[in-house]
CSV table of C-alpha atoms in Angstrom, one decimal:
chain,number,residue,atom,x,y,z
C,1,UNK,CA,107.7,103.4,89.9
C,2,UNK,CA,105.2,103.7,87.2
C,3,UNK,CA,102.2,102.6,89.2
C,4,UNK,CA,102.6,106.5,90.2
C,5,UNK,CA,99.2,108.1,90.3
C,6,UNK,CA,99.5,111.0,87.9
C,7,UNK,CA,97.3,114.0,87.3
C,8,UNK,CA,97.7,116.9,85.0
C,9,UNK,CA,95.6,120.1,86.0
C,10,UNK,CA,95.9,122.5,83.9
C,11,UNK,CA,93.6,125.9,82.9
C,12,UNK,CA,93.5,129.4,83.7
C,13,UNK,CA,91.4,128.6,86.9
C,14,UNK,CA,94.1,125.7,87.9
C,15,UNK,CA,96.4,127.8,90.1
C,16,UNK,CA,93.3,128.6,92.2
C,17,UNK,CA,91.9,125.1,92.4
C,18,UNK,CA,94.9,123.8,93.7
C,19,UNK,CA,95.3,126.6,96.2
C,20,UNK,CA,91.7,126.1,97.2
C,21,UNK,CA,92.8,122.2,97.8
C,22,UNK,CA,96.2,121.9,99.2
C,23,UNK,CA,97.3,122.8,102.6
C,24,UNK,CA,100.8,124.2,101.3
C,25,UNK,CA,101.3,126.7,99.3
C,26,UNK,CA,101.3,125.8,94.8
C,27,UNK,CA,101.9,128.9,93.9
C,28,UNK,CA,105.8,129.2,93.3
C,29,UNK,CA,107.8,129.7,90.9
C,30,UNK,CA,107.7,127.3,87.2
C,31,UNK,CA,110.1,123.9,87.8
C,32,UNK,CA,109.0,124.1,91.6
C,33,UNK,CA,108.0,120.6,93.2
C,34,UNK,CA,105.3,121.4,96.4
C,35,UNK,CA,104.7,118.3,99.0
C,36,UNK,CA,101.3,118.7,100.4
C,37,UNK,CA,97.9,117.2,101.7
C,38,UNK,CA,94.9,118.1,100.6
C,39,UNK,CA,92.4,118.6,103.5
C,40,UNK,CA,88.2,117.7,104.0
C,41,UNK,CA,86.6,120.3,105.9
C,42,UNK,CA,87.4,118.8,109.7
C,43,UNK,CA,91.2,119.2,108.9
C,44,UNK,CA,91.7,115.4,108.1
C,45,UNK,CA,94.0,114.4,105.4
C,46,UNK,CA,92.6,113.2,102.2
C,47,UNK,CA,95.7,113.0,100.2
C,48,UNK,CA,99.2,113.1,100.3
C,49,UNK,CA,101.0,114.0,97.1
C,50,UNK,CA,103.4,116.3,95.5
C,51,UNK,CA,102.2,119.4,92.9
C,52,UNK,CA,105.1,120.1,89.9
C,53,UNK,CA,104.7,123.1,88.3
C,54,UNK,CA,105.0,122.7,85.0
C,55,UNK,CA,103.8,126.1,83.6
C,56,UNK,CA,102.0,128.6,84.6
C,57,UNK,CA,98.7,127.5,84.2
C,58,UNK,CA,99.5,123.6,84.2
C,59,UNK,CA,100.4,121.3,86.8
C,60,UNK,CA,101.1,117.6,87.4
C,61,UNK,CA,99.9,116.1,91.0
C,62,UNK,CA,101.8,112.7,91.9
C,63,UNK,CA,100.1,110.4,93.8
C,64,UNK,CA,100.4,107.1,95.4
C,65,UNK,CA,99.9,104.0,93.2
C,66,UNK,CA,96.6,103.2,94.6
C,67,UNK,CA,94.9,106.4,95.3
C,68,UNK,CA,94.7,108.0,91.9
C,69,UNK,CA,91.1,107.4,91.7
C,70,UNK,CA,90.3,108.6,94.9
C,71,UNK,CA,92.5,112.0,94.4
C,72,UNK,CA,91.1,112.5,90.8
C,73,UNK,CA,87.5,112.2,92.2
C,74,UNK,CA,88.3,114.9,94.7
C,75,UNK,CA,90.2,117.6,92.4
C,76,UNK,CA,86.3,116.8,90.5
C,77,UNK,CA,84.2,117.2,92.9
C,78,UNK,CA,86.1,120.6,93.8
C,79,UNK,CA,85.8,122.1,90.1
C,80,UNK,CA,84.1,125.6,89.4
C,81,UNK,CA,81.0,124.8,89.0
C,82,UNK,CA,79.8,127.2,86.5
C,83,UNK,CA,83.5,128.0,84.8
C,84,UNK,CA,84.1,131.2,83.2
C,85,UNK,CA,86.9,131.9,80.9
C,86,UNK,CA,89.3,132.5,84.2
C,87,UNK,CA,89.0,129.9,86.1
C,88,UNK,CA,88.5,127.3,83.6
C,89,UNK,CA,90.3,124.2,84.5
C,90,UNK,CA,90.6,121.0,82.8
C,91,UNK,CA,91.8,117.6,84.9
C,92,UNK,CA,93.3,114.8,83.4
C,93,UNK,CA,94.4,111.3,84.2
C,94,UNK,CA,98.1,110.3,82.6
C,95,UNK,CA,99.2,107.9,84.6
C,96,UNK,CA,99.3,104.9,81.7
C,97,UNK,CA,101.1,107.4,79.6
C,98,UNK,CA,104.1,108.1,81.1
C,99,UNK,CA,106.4,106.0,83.0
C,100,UNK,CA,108.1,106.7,86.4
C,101,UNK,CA,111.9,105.8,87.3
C,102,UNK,CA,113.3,106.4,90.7
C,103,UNK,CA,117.2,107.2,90.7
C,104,UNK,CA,118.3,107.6,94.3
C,105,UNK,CA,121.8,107.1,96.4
C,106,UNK,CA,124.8,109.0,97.2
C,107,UNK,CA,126.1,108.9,93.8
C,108,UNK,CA,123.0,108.7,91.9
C,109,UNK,CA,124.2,112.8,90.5
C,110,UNK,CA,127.3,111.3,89.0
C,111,UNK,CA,125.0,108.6,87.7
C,112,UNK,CA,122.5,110.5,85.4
C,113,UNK,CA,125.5,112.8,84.5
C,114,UNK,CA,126.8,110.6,82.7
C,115,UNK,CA,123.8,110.5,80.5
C,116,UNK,CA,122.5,114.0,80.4
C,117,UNK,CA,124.0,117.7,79.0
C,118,UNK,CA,121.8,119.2,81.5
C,119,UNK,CA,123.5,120.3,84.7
C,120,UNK,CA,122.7,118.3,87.5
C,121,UNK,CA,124.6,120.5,89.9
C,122,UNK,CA,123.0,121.6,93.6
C,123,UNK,CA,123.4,125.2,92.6
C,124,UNK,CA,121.4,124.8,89.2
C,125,UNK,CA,119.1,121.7,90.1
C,126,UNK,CA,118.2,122.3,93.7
C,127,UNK,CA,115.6,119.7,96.0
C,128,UNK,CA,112.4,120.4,95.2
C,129,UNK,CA,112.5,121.1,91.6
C,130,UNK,CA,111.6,119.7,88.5
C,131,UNK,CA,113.0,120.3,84.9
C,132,UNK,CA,113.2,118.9,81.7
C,133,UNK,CA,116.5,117.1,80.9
C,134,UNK,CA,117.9,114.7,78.1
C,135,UNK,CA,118.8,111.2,78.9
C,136,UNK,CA,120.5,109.2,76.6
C,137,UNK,CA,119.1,112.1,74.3
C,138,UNK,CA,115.8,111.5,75.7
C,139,UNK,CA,113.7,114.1,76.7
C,140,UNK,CA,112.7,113.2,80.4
C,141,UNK,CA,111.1,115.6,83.5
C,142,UNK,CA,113.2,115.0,86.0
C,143,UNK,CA,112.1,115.9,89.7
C,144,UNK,CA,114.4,115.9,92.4
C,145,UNK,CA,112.7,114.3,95.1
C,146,UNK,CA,112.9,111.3,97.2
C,147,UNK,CA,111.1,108.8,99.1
C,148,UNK,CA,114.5,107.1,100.5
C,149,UNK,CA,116.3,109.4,102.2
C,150,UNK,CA,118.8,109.5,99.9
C,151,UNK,CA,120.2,112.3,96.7
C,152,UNK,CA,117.9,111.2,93.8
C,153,UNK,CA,115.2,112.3,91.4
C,154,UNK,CA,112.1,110.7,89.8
C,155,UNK,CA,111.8,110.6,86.3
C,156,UNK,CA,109.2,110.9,83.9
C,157,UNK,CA,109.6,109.7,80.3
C,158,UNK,CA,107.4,108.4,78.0
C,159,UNK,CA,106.4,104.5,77.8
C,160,UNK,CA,108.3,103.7,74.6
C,161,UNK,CA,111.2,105.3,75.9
C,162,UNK,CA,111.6,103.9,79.1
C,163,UNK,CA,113.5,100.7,78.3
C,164,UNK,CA,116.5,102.7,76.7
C,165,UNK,CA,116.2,105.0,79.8
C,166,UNK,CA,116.7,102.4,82.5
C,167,UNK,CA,119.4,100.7,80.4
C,168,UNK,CA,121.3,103.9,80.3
C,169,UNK,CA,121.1,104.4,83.5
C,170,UNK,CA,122.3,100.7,84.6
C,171,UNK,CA,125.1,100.8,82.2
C,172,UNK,CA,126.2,104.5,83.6
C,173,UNK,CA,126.1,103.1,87.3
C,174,UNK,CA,127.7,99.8,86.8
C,175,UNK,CA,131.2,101.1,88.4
C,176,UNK,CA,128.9,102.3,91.3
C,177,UNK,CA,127.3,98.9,91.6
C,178,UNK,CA,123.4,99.8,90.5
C,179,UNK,CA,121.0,98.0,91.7
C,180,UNK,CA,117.5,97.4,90.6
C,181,UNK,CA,114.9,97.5,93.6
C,182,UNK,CA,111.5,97.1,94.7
C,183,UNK,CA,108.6,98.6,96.7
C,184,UNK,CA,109.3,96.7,99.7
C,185,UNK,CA,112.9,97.9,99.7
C,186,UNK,CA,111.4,101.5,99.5
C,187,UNK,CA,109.1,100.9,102.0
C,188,UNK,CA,112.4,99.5,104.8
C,189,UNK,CA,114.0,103.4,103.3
C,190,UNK,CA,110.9,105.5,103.9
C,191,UNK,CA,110.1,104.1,107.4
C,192,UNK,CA,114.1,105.0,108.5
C,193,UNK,CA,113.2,108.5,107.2
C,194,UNK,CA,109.6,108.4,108.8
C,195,UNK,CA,108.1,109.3,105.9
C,196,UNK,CA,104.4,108.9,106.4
C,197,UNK,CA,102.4,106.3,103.8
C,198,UNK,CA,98.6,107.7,103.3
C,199,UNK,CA,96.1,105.0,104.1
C,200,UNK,CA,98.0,103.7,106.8
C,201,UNK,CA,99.7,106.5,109.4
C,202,UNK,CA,97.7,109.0,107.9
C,203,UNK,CA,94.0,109.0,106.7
C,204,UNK,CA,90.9,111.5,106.9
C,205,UNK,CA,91.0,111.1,110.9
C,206,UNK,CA,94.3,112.5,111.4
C,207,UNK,CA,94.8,116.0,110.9
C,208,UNK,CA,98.5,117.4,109.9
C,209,UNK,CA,99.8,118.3,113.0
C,210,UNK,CA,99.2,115.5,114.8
C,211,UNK,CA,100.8,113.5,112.4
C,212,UNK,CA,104.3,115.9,112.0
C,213,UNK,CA,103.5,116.9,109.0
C,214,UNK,CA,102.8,120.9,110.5
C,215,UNK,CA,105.3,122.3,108.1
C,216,UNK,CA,103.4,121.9,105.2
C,217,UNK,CA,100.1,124.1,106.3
C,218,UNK,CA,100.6,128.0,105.0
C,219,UNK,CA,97.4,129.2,106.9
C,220,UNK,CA,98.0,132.5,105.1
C,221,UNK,CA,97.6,130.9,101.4
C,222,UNK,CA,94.1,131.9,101.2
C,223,UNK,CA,91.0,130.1,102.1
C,224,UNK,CA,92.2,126.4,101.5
C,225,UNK,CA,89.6,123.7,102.7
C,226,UNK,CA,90.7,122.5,105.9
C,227,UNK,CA,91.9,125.8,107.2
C,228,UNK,CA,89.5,126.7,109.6
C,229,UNK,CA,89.7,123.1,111.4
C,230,UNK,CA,93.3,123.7,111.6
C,231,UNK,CA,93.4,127.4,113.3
C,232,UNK,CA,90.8,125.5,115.8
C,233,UNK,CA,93.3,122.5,116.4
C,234,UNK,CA,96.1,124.7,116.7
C,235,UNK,CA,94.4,127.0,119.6
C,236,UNK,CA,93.6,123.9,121.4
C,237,UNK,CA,96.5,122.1,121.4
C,238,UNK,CA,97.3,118.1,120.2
C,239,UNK,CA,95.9,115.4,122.5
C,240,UNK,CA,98.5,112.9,120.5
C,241,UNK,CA,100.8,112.3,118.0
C,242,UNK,CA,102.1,110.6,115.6
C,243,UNK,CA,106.0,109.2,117.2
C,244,UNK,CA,108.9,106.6,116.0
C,245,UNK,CA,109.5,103.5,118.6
C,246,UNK,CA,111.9,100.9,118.1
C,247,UNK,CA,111.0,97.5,118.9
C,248,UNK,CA,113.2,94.4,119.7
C,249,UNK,CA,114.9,92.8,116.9
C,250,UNK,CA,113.1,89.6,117.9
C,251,UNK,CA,109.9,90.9,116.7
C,252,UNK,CA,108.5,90.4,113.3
C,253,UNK,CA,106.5,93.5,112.7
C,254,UNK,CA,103.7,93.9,109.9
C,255,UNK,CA,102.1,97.0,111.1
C,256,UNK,CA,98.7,97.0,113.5
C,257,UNK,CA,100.2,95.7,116.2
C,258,UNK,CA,98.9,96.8,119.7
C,259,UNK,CA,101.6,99.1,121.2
C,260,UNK,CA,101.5,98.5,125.3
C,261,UNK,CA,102.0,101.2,128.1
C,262,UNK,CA,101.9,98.5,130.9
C,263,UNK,CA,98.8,96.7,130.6
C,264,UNK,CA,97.0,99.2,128.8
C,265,UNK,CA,96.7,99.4,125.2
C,266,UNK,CA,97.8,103.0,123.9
C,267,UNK,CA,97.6,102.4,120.1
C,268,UNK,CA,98.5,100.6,117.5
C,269,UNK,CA,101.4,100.4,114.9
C,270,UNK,CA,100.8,102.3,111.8
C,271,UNK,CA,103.4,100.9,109.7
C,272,UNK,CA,106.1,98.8,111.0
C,273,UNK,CA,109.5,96.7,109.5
C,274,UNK,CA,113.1,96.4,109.4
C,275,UNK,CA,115.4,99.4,109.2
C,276,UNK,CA,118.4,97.7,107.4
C,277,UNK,CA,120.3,101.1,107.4
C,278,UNK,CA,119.9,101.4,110.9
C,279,UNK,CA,119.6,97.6,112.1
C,280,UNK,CA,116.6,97.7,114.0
C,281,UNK,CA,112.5,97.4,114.1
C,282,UNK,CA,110.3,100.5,113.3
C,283,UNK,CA,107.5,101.4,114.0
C,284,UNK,CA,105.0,105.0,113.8
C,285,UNK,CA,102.3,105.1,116.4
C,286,UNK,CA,100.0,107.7,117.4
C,287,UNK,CA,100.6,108.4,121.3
C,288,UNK,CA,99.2,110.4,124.0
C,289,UNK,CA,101.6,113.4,124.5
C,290,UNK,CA,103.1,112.4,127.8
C,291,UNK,CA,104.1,109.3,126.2
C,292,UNK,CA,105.3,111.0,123.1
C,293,UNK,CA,109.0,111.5,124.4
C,294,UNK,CA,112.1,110.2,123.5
C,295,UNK,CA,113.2,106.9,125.5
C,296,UNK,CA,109.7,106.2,127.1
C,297,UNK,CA,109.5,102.6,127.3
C,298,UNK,CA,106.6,100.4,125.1
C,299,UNK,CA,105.6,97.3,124.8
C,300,UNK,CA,104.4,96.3,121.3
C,301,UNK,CA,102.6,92.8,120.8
C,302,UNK,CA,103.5,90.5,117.9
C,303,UNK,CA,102.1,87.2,117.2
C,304,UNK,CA,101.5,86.8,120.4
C,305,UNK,CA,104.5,87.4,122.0
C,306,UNK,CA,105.3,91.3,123.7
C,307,UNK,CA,108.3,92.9,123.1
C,308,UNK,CA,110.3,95.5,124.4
C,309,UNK,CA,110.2,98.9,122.7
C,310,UNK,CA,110.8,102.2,123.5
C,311,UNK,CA,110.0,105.8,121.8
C,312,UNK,CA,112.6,107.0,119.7
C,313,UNK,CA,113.4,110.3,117.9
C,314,UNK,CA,111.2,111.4,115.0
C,315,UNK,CA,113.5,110.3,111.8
C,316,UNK,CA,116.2,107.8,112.9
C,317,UNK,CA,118.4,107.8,109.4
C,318,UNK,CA,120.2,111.2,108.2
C,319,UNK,CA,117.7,113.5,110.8
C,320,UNK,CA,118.8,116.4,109.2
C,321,UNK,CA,117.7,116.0,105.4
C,322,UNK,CA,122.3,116.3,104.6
C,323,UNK,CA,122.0,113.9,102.4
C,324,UNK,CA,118.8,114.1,99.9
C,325,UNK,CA,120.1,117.9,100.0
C,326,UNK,CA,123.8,117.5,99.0
């Protein structure tokens, strides 16, 4: 996963720029991984990305592969303009310097234990957090999050050292049957956990809450960008949101696909593809609230051809997070 955006902030004015930008709140504790959005002034979503503290004053934002330009330009154009010596902050592109693997699946622990001293326990390694650790006696920042649905951490190593990285790792998890994978795989994995995909189900027009992503806004952080929108949206209430369907196995879905109530056209697909987990087509739409509900029947259009589909609940694999929290 080295295609990873990756953006090291770091100053004493960093903490603040990051709290001015993100929706969520950045300022926890050292070794704490934040998933957040940052906001334009009307509430949309500009980004989607994580924020590891790494010290006090210096943070690494992770972004997706193709956005890193667009993200960077936006932590810029958001810089003090006339920095004093307290909110001085320096920004910094490392993408091509470090390299990204993705460990993930239910024994993915017992995996990297097998190469590392560090403790990879729940108790001492918790979701959401970051450390350094040695594999194979290499030093690697290891963050336990996930993009699958499944126990696992991303890890960041250096270029030259990721080859003796992912060969440890393949030769620890041979008994477990390892497997090497690809985006498209991840993509199948993230749409059974309804994880959203920035660019696609959400963009500047959609503001958090209609897109089910409300519990990462901390409207008492401060005065992030975005904020006031948000208390406006929330007093007036959602006209639609952002809702898992399942459509007929028959269908071959790409994502844009007009999504049918009737004869009328009530959106389109956002993202859409085989769930192999759960053996069967998904698809995120945004929907008017009434037809938002679970088991409200849809018609989605393919090549075509329409096909039966029906509104399903939000995640449809592991709803309650067990797993990537065991």
């Amino acid at each position: 996963m080295t295609s990873f955006g990756k953006l090291e902030v770091h100053g004493p004015g960093a903490l603040a720029l990051l709290q001015r930008l993100a929706d969520n709140d950045v300022d926890r504790p050292v070794g704490t991984v934040v998933y957040t959005q940052f906001l334009n002034p009307r509430g949309g979503i500009e980004s989607d990305l994580t924020i590891a503290r790494l010290a006090e004053d210096r943070f690494r934002v992770v972004t997706g592969s193709n956005f890193v330009a667009s993200d960077l330009g936006w932590i810029r154009m958001h810089l003090p303009t006339d920095p004093g010596d307290s909110d001085a902050v320096e920004v910094r592109e490392v993408t091509d310097e470090l390299a990204t693997i993705g460990l993930w699946g239910p024994h993915a622990r017992h995996v990297l234990q097998l190469v590392s001293t560090h403790d990879l326990s729940d108790a001492a390694f918790p979701y959401m957090t970051g450390h350094l650790i040695d594999v194979d006696e290499v030093t690697t920042w290891a963050q336990r999050v996930t993009y699958v649905g499944e126990l696992g951490w991303e890890l960041y190593v250096q270029r030259a050292d990721a080859g003796r990285v992912w060969d440890a790792l393949m030769l620890a998890g041979r008994e477990h049957r390892i497997r090497p994978v690809g985006y498209k795989a991840l993509e199948s994995l993230r749409l059974e956990k309804a994880y959203r995909y920035w660019s696609s189900d959400i963009t500047p027009a959609e503001n958090p809450y209609e897109a089910g992503l409300g519990f990462c806004v901390r409207l008492g952080t401060g005065d992030f960008i975005g904020r006031e929108a948000l208390i406006r949206i929330k007093a007036t209430g959602l006209a639609r949101k952002l809702a898992t369907i399942t459509v007929s196995p028959e269908a071959l879905l790409y994502g844009g696909e007009a999504v049918y109530d009737g004869d009328r056209v009530v959106g389109r697909l956002r993202s859409g593809g085989w769930g192999y987990t759960v053996a069967t087509n998904i698809g995120l739409v945004y929907l008017p609230l009434e037809l938002a509900r679970p088991d409200t029947p849809l018609e989605v259009e393919a090549f075509g051809k329409r096909f039966a589909a029906q509104v399903a609940p939000d995640v449809l694999y592991d709803p309650q997070g067990a797993r990537i929290k065991a």
